Amino acid sequence: MTHEPLDESRPGTIPAARADDVTRTSSATPTASTSRTASAERNAVDSDDGPAPESSPAGLPDAATPDAAAPARHGIDDPALTGSIETVDVNKHTLAENVMGVVTGVFLASFGLFLLKTSGAVSGGTAGLALLTSYATGWTFGVLFVLVNVPFFALAVWKKGWPFTLRTVLTVVMLSAFSYLHPLMFDIDGINPIYGTLAGNLLVGVGLLILFRHGASLGGINILALVLQERAGLRAGYVQMGFDVVIVLTSLTVVSPWIVLLSALGAVVLNLVLAMNHKAGRYVGHT
């Protein structure tokens, strides 16, 4: 069968070359409807903030919700556990708490020193130095305790500030006053030196611990021990113990070796109370 050649002059007939061009153009250029559809899709994507978040599994809170991610507080705002800035002041001592703490600490320490003096024993620190001097000179303990502490008040102002220094001066004066009060309230003819020495140092240690917790001290070596703990990281109890050993050994010139031995044992008891309980960061209360 023979095919007739295409007559390009007839209406409706497209030449072969032009037909190929039309095919390539239609495949490369999108139609108007296709362009409008693509443009609408792009506008829809641009108008969104981002891809839609995936829904959480059934029964679980949406992670995008801020309240859902926060743990339940149950009404507890303990700064030691949460570290919340809003609740830090919960641990700040009130004025009434500081007054009660200082009076209690001074009373316990002064009564412990009263037992030591009645037993004829000595202690460490400026209190022990005042006791030792009172045995040697006959001066009253109250006056000597204030005089021995005067040089350390300057150290307190320099390193600890005026509030701490004023509280310390107050505690020193109060302890001196209690040293005159206790003999009037107690008529002790005699006391077992072992009991008096150990119990006295234990009470002094507890009294000092309370004073430290309320931003005060009994002055003297207590101030130096606190400064070294804060500046050099040395335990206040161990620093105090080192000075106490020197003071107790010096008492050999005044009292019998047996009393010195008891005094040394009592000084260990006192300083163990401080070393085992007065540690940085253990007590969250502050003044």
mmCIF file of C-alpha atoms in Angstrom:
data_model
loop_
_atom_site.group_PDB
_atom_site.id
_atom_site.type_symbol
_atom_site.label_atom_id
_atom_site.label_comp_id
_atom_site.label_asym_id
_atom_site.label_seq_id
_atom_site.Cartn_x
_atom_site.Cartn_y
_atom_site.Cartn_z
ATOM 1 C CA MET A 1 0.000 0.000 0.000
ATOM 2 C CA THR A 2 1.335 3.433 -0.906
ATOM 3 C CA HIS A 3 0.844 6.514 1.301
ATOM 4 C CA GLU A 4 0.052 9.824 -0.168
ATOM 5 C CA PRO A 5 2.331 12.677 0.800
ATOM 6 C CA LEU A 6 0.866 15.080 3.385
ATOM 7 C CA ASP A 7 -0.604 18.101 1.773
ATOM 8 C CA GLU A 8 0.278 20.986 4.063
ATOM 9 C CA SER A 9 -1.946 23.313 2.080
ATOM 10 C CA ARG A 10 -5.121 21.612 3.346
ATOM 11 C CA PRO A 11 -6.901 23.246 6.289
ATOM 12 C CA GLY A 12 -6.320 21.673 9.755
ATOM 13 C CA THR A 13 -3.104 20.037 8.720
ATOM 14 C CA ILE A 14 0.071 20.694 10.841
ATOM 15 C CA PRO A 15 3.429 20.234 9.265
ATOM 16 C CA ALA A 16 5.663 17.595 10.809
ATOM 17 C CA ALA A 17 8.327 20.063 11.940
ATOM 18 C CA ARG A 18 5.770 22.316 13.619
ATOM 19 C CA ALA A 19 4.090 19.347 15.265
ATOM 20 C CA ASP A 20 7.364 18.390 16.972
ATOM 21 C CA ASP A 21 7.784 21.992 18.260
ATOM 22 C CA VAL A 22 4.278 22.039 19.692
ATOM 23 C CA THR A 23 4.901 18.755 21.507
ATOM 24 C CA ARG A 24 8.142 19.986 23.114
ATOM 25 C CA THR A 25 6.570 23.299 24.133
ATOM 26 C CA SER A 26 3.525 21.691 25.741
ATOM 27 C CA SER A 27 5.673 19.291 27.776
ATOM 28 C CA ALA A 28 8.067 22.031 29.012
ATOM 29 C CA THR A 29 5.511 24.790 29.763
ATOM 30 C CA PRO A 30 2.842 24.119 32.397
ATOM 31 C CA THR A 31 -0.693 24.965 31.652
ATOM 32 C CA ALA A 32 -2.363 27.929 33.278
ATOM 33 C CA SER A 33 -4.405 25.767 35.621
ATOM 34 C CA THR A 34 -1.292 23.884 36.739
ATOM 35 C CA SER A 35 0.534 27.144 37.452
ATOM 36 C CA ARG A 36 -2.372 28.467 39.499
ATOM 37 C CA THR A 37 -2.497 25.258 41.518
ATOM 38 C CA ALA A 38 1.251 25.295 42.291
ATOM 39 C CA SER A 39 1.115 28.980 43.230
ATOM 40 C CA ALA A 40 -1.781 28.364 45.586
ATOM 41 C CA GLU A 41 0.137 25.516 47.254
ATOM 42 C CA ARG A 42 3.186 27.742 47.734
ATOM 43 C CA ASN A 43 1.091 30.505 49.254
ATOM 44 C CA ALA A 44 -0.531 28.046 51.611
ATOM 45 C CA VAL A 45 2.872 26.787 52.785
ATOM 46 C CA ASP A 46 4.262 30.330 53.200
ATOM 47 C CA SER A 47 1.282 31.448 55.258
ATOM 48 C CA ASP A 48 1.814 28.679 57.827
ATOM 49 C CA ASP A 49 4.207 29.094 60.816
ATOM 50 C CA GLY A 50 5.703 25.726 60.100
ATOM 51 C CA PRO A 51 4.743 22.151 59.738
ATOM 52 C CA ALA A 52 1.831 21.069 61.827
ATOM 53 C CA PRO A 53 3.000 19.434 65.049
ATOM 54 C CA GLU A 54 2.421 15.804 65.382
ATOM 55 C CA SER A 55 -0.293 14.920 67.783
ATOM 56 C CA SER A 56 0.762 13.235 71.007
ATOM 57 C CA PRO A 57 -0.233 9.662 71.648
ATOM 58 C CA ALA A 58 -3.556 9.162 73.273
ATOM 59 C CA GLY A 59 -3.583 9.736 77.028
ATOM 60 C CA LEU A 60 -0.292 11.707 77.093
ATOM 61 C CA PRO A 61 0.010 15.513 77.531
ATOM 62 C CA ASP A 62 1.035 17.628 74.588
ATOM 63 C CA ALA A 63 4.773 18.337 74.876
ATOM 64 C CA ALA A 64 4.222 21.785 73.365
ATOM 65 C CA THR A 65 2.123 22.822 76.337
ATOM 66 C CA PRO A 66 4.408 24.494 78.949
ATOM 67 C CA ASP A 67 2.374 23.410 81.964
ATOM 68 C CA ALA A 68 2.406 19.802 80.851
ATOM 69 C CA ALA A 69 6.207 19.604 80.901
ATOM 70 C CA ALA A 70 6.580 21.197 84.371
ATOM 71 C CA PRO A 71 6.656 18.803 87.312
ATOM 72 C CA ALA A 72 3.926 18.919 89.876
ATOM 73 C CA ARG A 73 4.930 21.105 92.856
ATOM 74 C CA HIS A 74 2.428 19.766 95.384
ATOM 75 C CA GLY A 75 2.794 22.993 97.388
ATOM 76 C CA ILE A 76 6.461 22.327 98.306
ATOM 77 C CA ASP A 77 8.938 25.174 97.820
ATOM 78 C CA ASP A 78 12.038 23.956 99.635
ATOM 79 C CA PRO A 79 15.045 25.922 98.269
ATOM 80 C CA ALA A 80 17.369 23.142 99.423
ATOM 81 C CA LEU A 81 15.574 20.857 96.943
ATOM 82 C CA THR A 82 14.397 23.180 94.171
ATOM 83 C CA GLY A 83 16.879 26.028 94.321
ATOM 84 C CA SER A 84 14.062 28.390 93.424
ATOM 85 C CA ILE A 85 15.057 32.058 93.555
ATOM 86 C CA GLU A 86 11.629 33.056 94.789
ATOM 87 C CA THR A 87 11.923 30.868 97.883
ATOM 88 C CA VAL A 88 15.531 31.477 98.944
ATOM 89 C CA ASP A 89 14.421 33.899 101.677
ATOM 90 C CA VAL A 90 12.505 31.091 103.356
ATOM 91 C CA ASN A 91 15.814 30.054 104.940
ATOM 92 C CA LYS A 92 16.685 33.530 106.208
ATOM 93 C CA HIS A 93 16.598 33.795 109.988
ATOM 94 C CA THR A 94 14.193 36.328 111.410
ATOM 95 C CA LEU A 95 15.252 38.816 114.071
ATOM 96 C CA ALA A 96 13.441 36.818 116.744
ATOM 97 C CA GLU A 97 15.188 33.610 115.630
ATOM 98 C CA ASN A 98 18.608 35.291 115.751
ATOM 99 C CA VAL A 99 17.991 36.745 119.203
ATOM 100 C CA MET A 100 16.773 33.414 120.558
ATOM 101 C CA GLY A 101 19.646 31.546 118.923
ATOM 102 C CA VAL A 102 22.325 33.900 120.274
ATOM 103 C CA VAL A 103 20.900 33.903 123.807
ATOM 104 C CA THR A 104 20.624 30.091 123.805
ATOM 105 C CA GLY A 105 24.140 29.624 122.445
ATOM 106 C CA VAL A 106 25.682 32.037 124.948
ATOM 107 C CA PHE A 107 23.807 30.476 127.847
ATOM 108 C CA LEU A 108 24.949 26.938 126.983
ATOM 109 C CA ALA A 109 28.553 28.017 126.419
ATOM 110 C CA SER A 110 28.663 30.062 129.637
ATOM 111 C CA PHE A 111 27.206 27.216 131.690
ATOM 112 C CA GLY A 112 29.763 24.835 130.196
ATOM 113 C CA LEU A 113 32.553 27.215 131.200
ATOM 114 C CA PHE A 114 31.035 27.425 134.677
ATOM 115 C CA LEU A 115 31.334 23.621 134.985
ATOM 116 C CA LEU A 116 34.925 23.788 133.754
ATOM 117 C CA LYS A 117 35.884 26.482 136.248
ATOM 118 C CA THR A 118 34.188 24.605 139.091
ATOM 119 C CA SER A 119 36.159 21.497 138.107
ATOM 120 C CA GLY A 120 39.410 23.469 137.995
ATOM 121 C CA ALA A 121 39.880 22.507 134.339
ATOM 122 C CA VAL A 122 40.755 24.658 131.358
ATOM 123 C CA SER A 123 39.459 24.802 127.832
ATOM 124 C CA GLY A 124 40.655 26.039 124.502
ATOM 125 C CA GLY A 125 40.184 29.311 122.703
ATOM 126 C CA THR A 126 40.101 32.703 124.341
ATOM 127 C CA ALA A 127 37.777 31.289 127.006
ATOM 128 C CA GLY A 128 40.421 28.746 127.990
ATOM 129 C CA LEU A 129 43.072 31.452 127.896
ATOM 130 C CA ALA A 130 40.936 33.607 130.198
ATOM 131 C CA LEU A 131 40.389 30.676 132.565
ATOM 132 C CA LEU A 132 44.106 29.923 132.626
ATOM 133 C CA THR A 133 44.924 33.567 133.343
ATOM 134 C CA SER A 134 42.313 33.731 136.120
ATOM 135 C CA TYR A 135 43.918 30.737 137.841
ATOM 136 C CA ALA A 136 47.335 32.376 137.631
ATOM 137 C CA THR A 137 46.405 35.940 138.592
ATOM 138 C CA GLY A 138 43.202 35.666 140.601
ATOM 139 C CA TRP A 139 41.365 38.094 138.300
ATOM 140 C CA THR A 140 37.743 37.371 137.527
ATOM 141 C CA PHE A 141 37.012 35.378 134.406
ATOM 142 C CA GLY A 142 34.420 37.865 133.068
ATOM 143 C CA VAL A 143 36.841 40.791 132.896
ATOM 144 C CA LEU A 144 39.683 38.722 131.438
ATOM 145 C CA PHE A 145 37.444 37.197 128.774
ATOM 146 C CA VAL A 146 36.549 40.643 127.416
ATOM 147 C CA LEU A 147 40.149 41.876 127.486
ATOM 148 C CA VAL A 148 41.527 38.798 125.689
ATOM 149 C CA ASN A 149 38.994 39.217 122.878
ATOM 150 C CA VAL A 150 39.662 42.900 122.139
ATOM 151 C CA PRO A 151 42.475 42.294 119.581
ATOM 152 C CA PHE A 152 40.318 39.807 117.668
ATOM 153 C CA PHE A 153 37.485 42.290 117.187
ATOM 154 C CA ALA A 154 39.651 44.141 114.645
ATOM 155 C CA LEU A 155 40.081 40.903 112.684
ATOM 156 C CA ALA A 156 36.327 40.413 112.748
ATOM 157 C CA VAL A 157 35.690 43.894 111.328
ATOM 158 C CA TRP A 158 38.280 43.359 108.575
ATOM 159 C CA LYS A 159 37.264 39.871 107.466
ATOM 160 C CA LYS A 160 33.642 39.393 108.564
ATOM 161 C CA GLY A 161 32.141 42.881 108.546
ATOM 162 C CA TRP A 162 30.404 45.017 111.125
ATOM 163 C CA PRO A 163 27.195 42.982 111.575
ATOM 164 C CA PHE A 164 29.161 39.862 112.548
ATOM 165 C CA THR A 165 31.511 41.910 114.746
ATOM 166 C CA LEU A 166 28.685 43.622 116.617
ATOM 167 C CA ARG A 167 26.972 40.287 117.253
ATOM 168 C CA THR A 168 30.272 38.848 118.491
ATOM 169 C CA VAL A 169 30.881 41.787 120.850
ATOM 170 C CA LEU A 170 27.364 41.300 122.179
ATOM 171 C CA THR A 171 27.927 37.576 122.789
ATOM 172 C CA VAL A 172 31.259 38.225 124.558
ATOM 173 C CA VAL A 173 29.644 40.769 126.883
ATOM 174 C CA MET A 174 26.682 38.446 127.516
ATOM 175 C CA LEU A 175 28.950 35.507 128.345
ATOM 176 C CA SER A 176 30.889 37.674 130.782
ATOM 177 C CA ALA A 177 27.611 38.655 132.441
ATOM 178 C CA PHE A 178 26.486 35.010 132.675
ATOM 179 C CA SER A 179 29.821 34.124 134.286
ATOM 180 C CA TYR A 180 28.780 36.290 137.247
ATOM 181 C CA LEU A 181 25.186 34.976 137.242
ATOM 182 C CA HIS A 182 25.796 31.214 137.386
ATOM 183 C CA PRO A 183 27.721 31.187 140.713
ATOM 184 C CA LEU A 184 24.861 33.124 142.280
ATOM 185 C CA MET A 185 22.268 30.630 141.020
ATOM 186 C CA PHE A 186 24.241 27.430 141.759
ATOM 187 C CA ASP A 187 25.892 26.571 145.032
ATOM 188 C CA ILE A 188 28.156 23.681 144.057
ATOM 189 C CA ASP A 189 30.448 22.441 146.810
ATOM 190 C CA GLY A 190 32.167 19.920 144.591
ATOM 191 C CA ILE A 191 31.890 18.234 141.215
ATOM 192 C CA ASN A 192 33.523 15.180 139.709
ATOM 193 C CA PRO A 193 36.311 16.621 137.511
ATOM 194 C CA ILE A 194 35.787 14.020 134.787
ATOM 195 C CA TYR A 195 32.083 14.798 134.529
ATOM 196 C CA GLY A 196 32.609 18.541 134.859
ATOM 197 C CA THR A 197 35.329 18.672 132.213
ATOM 198 C CA LEU A 198 33.610 16.493 129.604
ATOM 199 C CA ALA A 199 30.098 17.887 130.148
ATOM 200 C CA GLY A 200 31.418 21.445 130.232
ATOM 201 C CA ASN A 201 33.251 21.121 126.912
ATOM 202 C CA LEU A 202 30.255 19.408 125.328
ATOM 203 C CA LEU A 203 27.991 22.320 126.325
ATOM 204 C CA VAL A 204 30.525 24.850 125.076
ATOM 205 C CA GLY A 205 30.712 23.035 121.713
ATOM 206 C CA VAL A 206 26.932 22.965 121.287
ATOM 207 C CA GLY A 207 26.704 26.619 122.293
ATOM 208 C CA LEU A 208 29.352 27.597 119.730
ATOM 209 C CA LEU A 209 27.582 25.592 117.032
ATOM 210 C CA ILE A 210 24.335 27.483 117.674
ATOM 211 C CA LEU A 211 26.177 30.811 117.584
ATOM 212 C CA PHE A 212 27.890 29.933 114.295
ATOM 213 C CA ARG A 213 24.526 29.045 112.765
ATOM 214 C CA HIS A 214 23.216 32.489 113.683
ATOM 215 C CA GLY A 215 26.192 34.459 112.397
ATOM 216 C CA ALA A 216 28.001 35.055 115.685
ATOM 217 C CA SER A 217 30.814 33.582 117.762
ATOM 218 C CA LEU A 218 32.522 33.938 121.109
ATOM 219 C CA GLY A 219 35.282 35.966 119.519
ATOM 220 C CA GLY A 220 38.979 35.284 119.608
ATOM 221 C CA ILE A 221 40.137 32.078 117.976
ATOM 222 C CA ASN A 222 36.570 31.333 116.885
ATOM 223 C CA ILE A 223 36.825 34.287 114.498
ATOM 224 C CA LEU A 224 40.190 33.129 113.158
ATOM 225 C CA ALA A 225 38.867 29.574 112.706
ATOM 226 C CA LEU A 226 35.804 30.795 110.758
ATOM 227 C CA VAL A 227 37.948 33.043 108.541
ATOM 228 C CA LEU A 228 40.339 30.193 107.721
ATOM 229 C CA GLN A 229 37.419 27.878 106.930
ATOM 230 C CA GLU A 230 35.904 30.383 104.513
ATOM 231 C CA ARG A 231 39.157 31.548 102.908
ATOM 232 C CA ALA A 232 41.307 28.416 102.932
ATOM 233 C CA GLY A 233 38.731 25.623 103.248
ATOM 234 C CA LEU A 234 40.099 24.427 106.596
ATOM 235 C CA ARG A 235 37.555 22.946 109.000
ATOM 236 C CA ALA A 236 36.832 25.403 111.810
ATOM 237 C CA GLY A 237 36.817 22.585 114.361
ATOM 238 C CA TYR A 238 40.256 21.315 113.391
ATOM 239 C CA VAL A 239 41.744 24.823 113.364
ATOM 240 C CA GLN A 240 40.281 25.444 116.803
ATOM 241 C CA MET A 241 41.647 22.112 118.004
ATOM 242 C CA GLY A 242 45.193 23.052 116.998
ATOM 243 C CA PHE A 243 45.104 26.256 119.017
ATOM 244 C CA ASP A 244 43.414 24.498 121.933
ATOM 245 C CA VAL A 245 46.210 21.941 122.173
ATOM 246 C CA VAL A 246 48.732 24.754 122.590
ATOM 247 C CA ILE A 247 46.623 26.475 125.278
ATOM 248 C CA VAL A 248 45.976 23.250 127.189
ATOM 249 C CA LEU A 249 49.667 22.301 127.133
ATOM 250 C CA THR A 250 50.516 25.772 128.439
ATOM 251 C CA SER A 251 48.220 25.119 131.420
ATOM 252 C CA LEU A 252 50.809 22.619 132.715
ATOM 253 C CA THR A 253 52.469 25.618 134.342
ATOM 254 C CA VAL A 254 49.352 26.310 136.429
ATOM 255 C CA VAL A 255 47.341 23.107 137.035
ATOM 256 C CA SER A 256 48.204 19.460 137.679
ATOM 257 C CA PRO A 257 49.023 17.058 134.828
ATOM 258 C CA TRP A 258 45.862 15.061 135.599
ATOM 259 C CA ILE A 259 43.680 18.129 135.066
ATOM 260 C CA VAL A 260 45.637 18.972 131.929
ATOM 261 C CA LEU A 261 44.952 15.477 130.593
ATOM 262 C CA LEU A 262 41.250 15.846 131.329
ATOM 263 C CA SER A 263 41.238 19.306 129.752
ATOM 264 C CA ALA A 264 42.891 17.952 126.608
ATOM 265 C CA LEU A 265 40.254 15.222 126.360
ATOM 266 C CA GLY A 266 37.508 17.793 126.880
ATOM 267 C CA ALA A 267 38.973 20.019 124.164
ATOM 268 C CA VAL A 268 38.811 17.070 121.762
ATOM 269 C CA VAL A 269 35.118 16.591 122.618
ATOM 270 C CA LEU A 270 34.396 20.288 122.044
ATOM 271 C CA ASN A 271 36.115 20.446 118.692
ATOM 272 C CA LEU A 272 34.636 17.180 117.444
ATOM 273 C CA VAL A 273 31.198 18.708 117.997
ATOM 274 C CA LEU A 274 32.194 21.568 115.709
ATOM 275 C CA ALA A 275 34.124 19.536 113.135
ATOM 276 C CA MET A 276 31.344 16.970 112.685
ATOM 277 C CA ASN A 277 28.453 19.420 112.564
ATOM 278 C CA HIS A 278 29.725 22.741 111.240
ATOM 279 C CA LYS A 279 30.367 22.036 107.557
ATOM 280 C CA ALA A 280 29.926 24.358 104.624
ATOM 281 C CA GLY A 281 26.612 23.835 102.822
ATOM 282 C CA ARG A 282 25.142 21.490 105.447
ATOM 283 C CA TYR A 283 22.944 24.102 107.107
ATOM 284 C CA VAL A 284 20.713 26.071 104.706
ATOM 285 C CA GLY A 285 19.632 28.720 107.191
ATOM 286 C CA HIS A 286 21.384 32.092 107.038
ATOM 287 C CA THR A 287 21.320 35.423 108.808
#
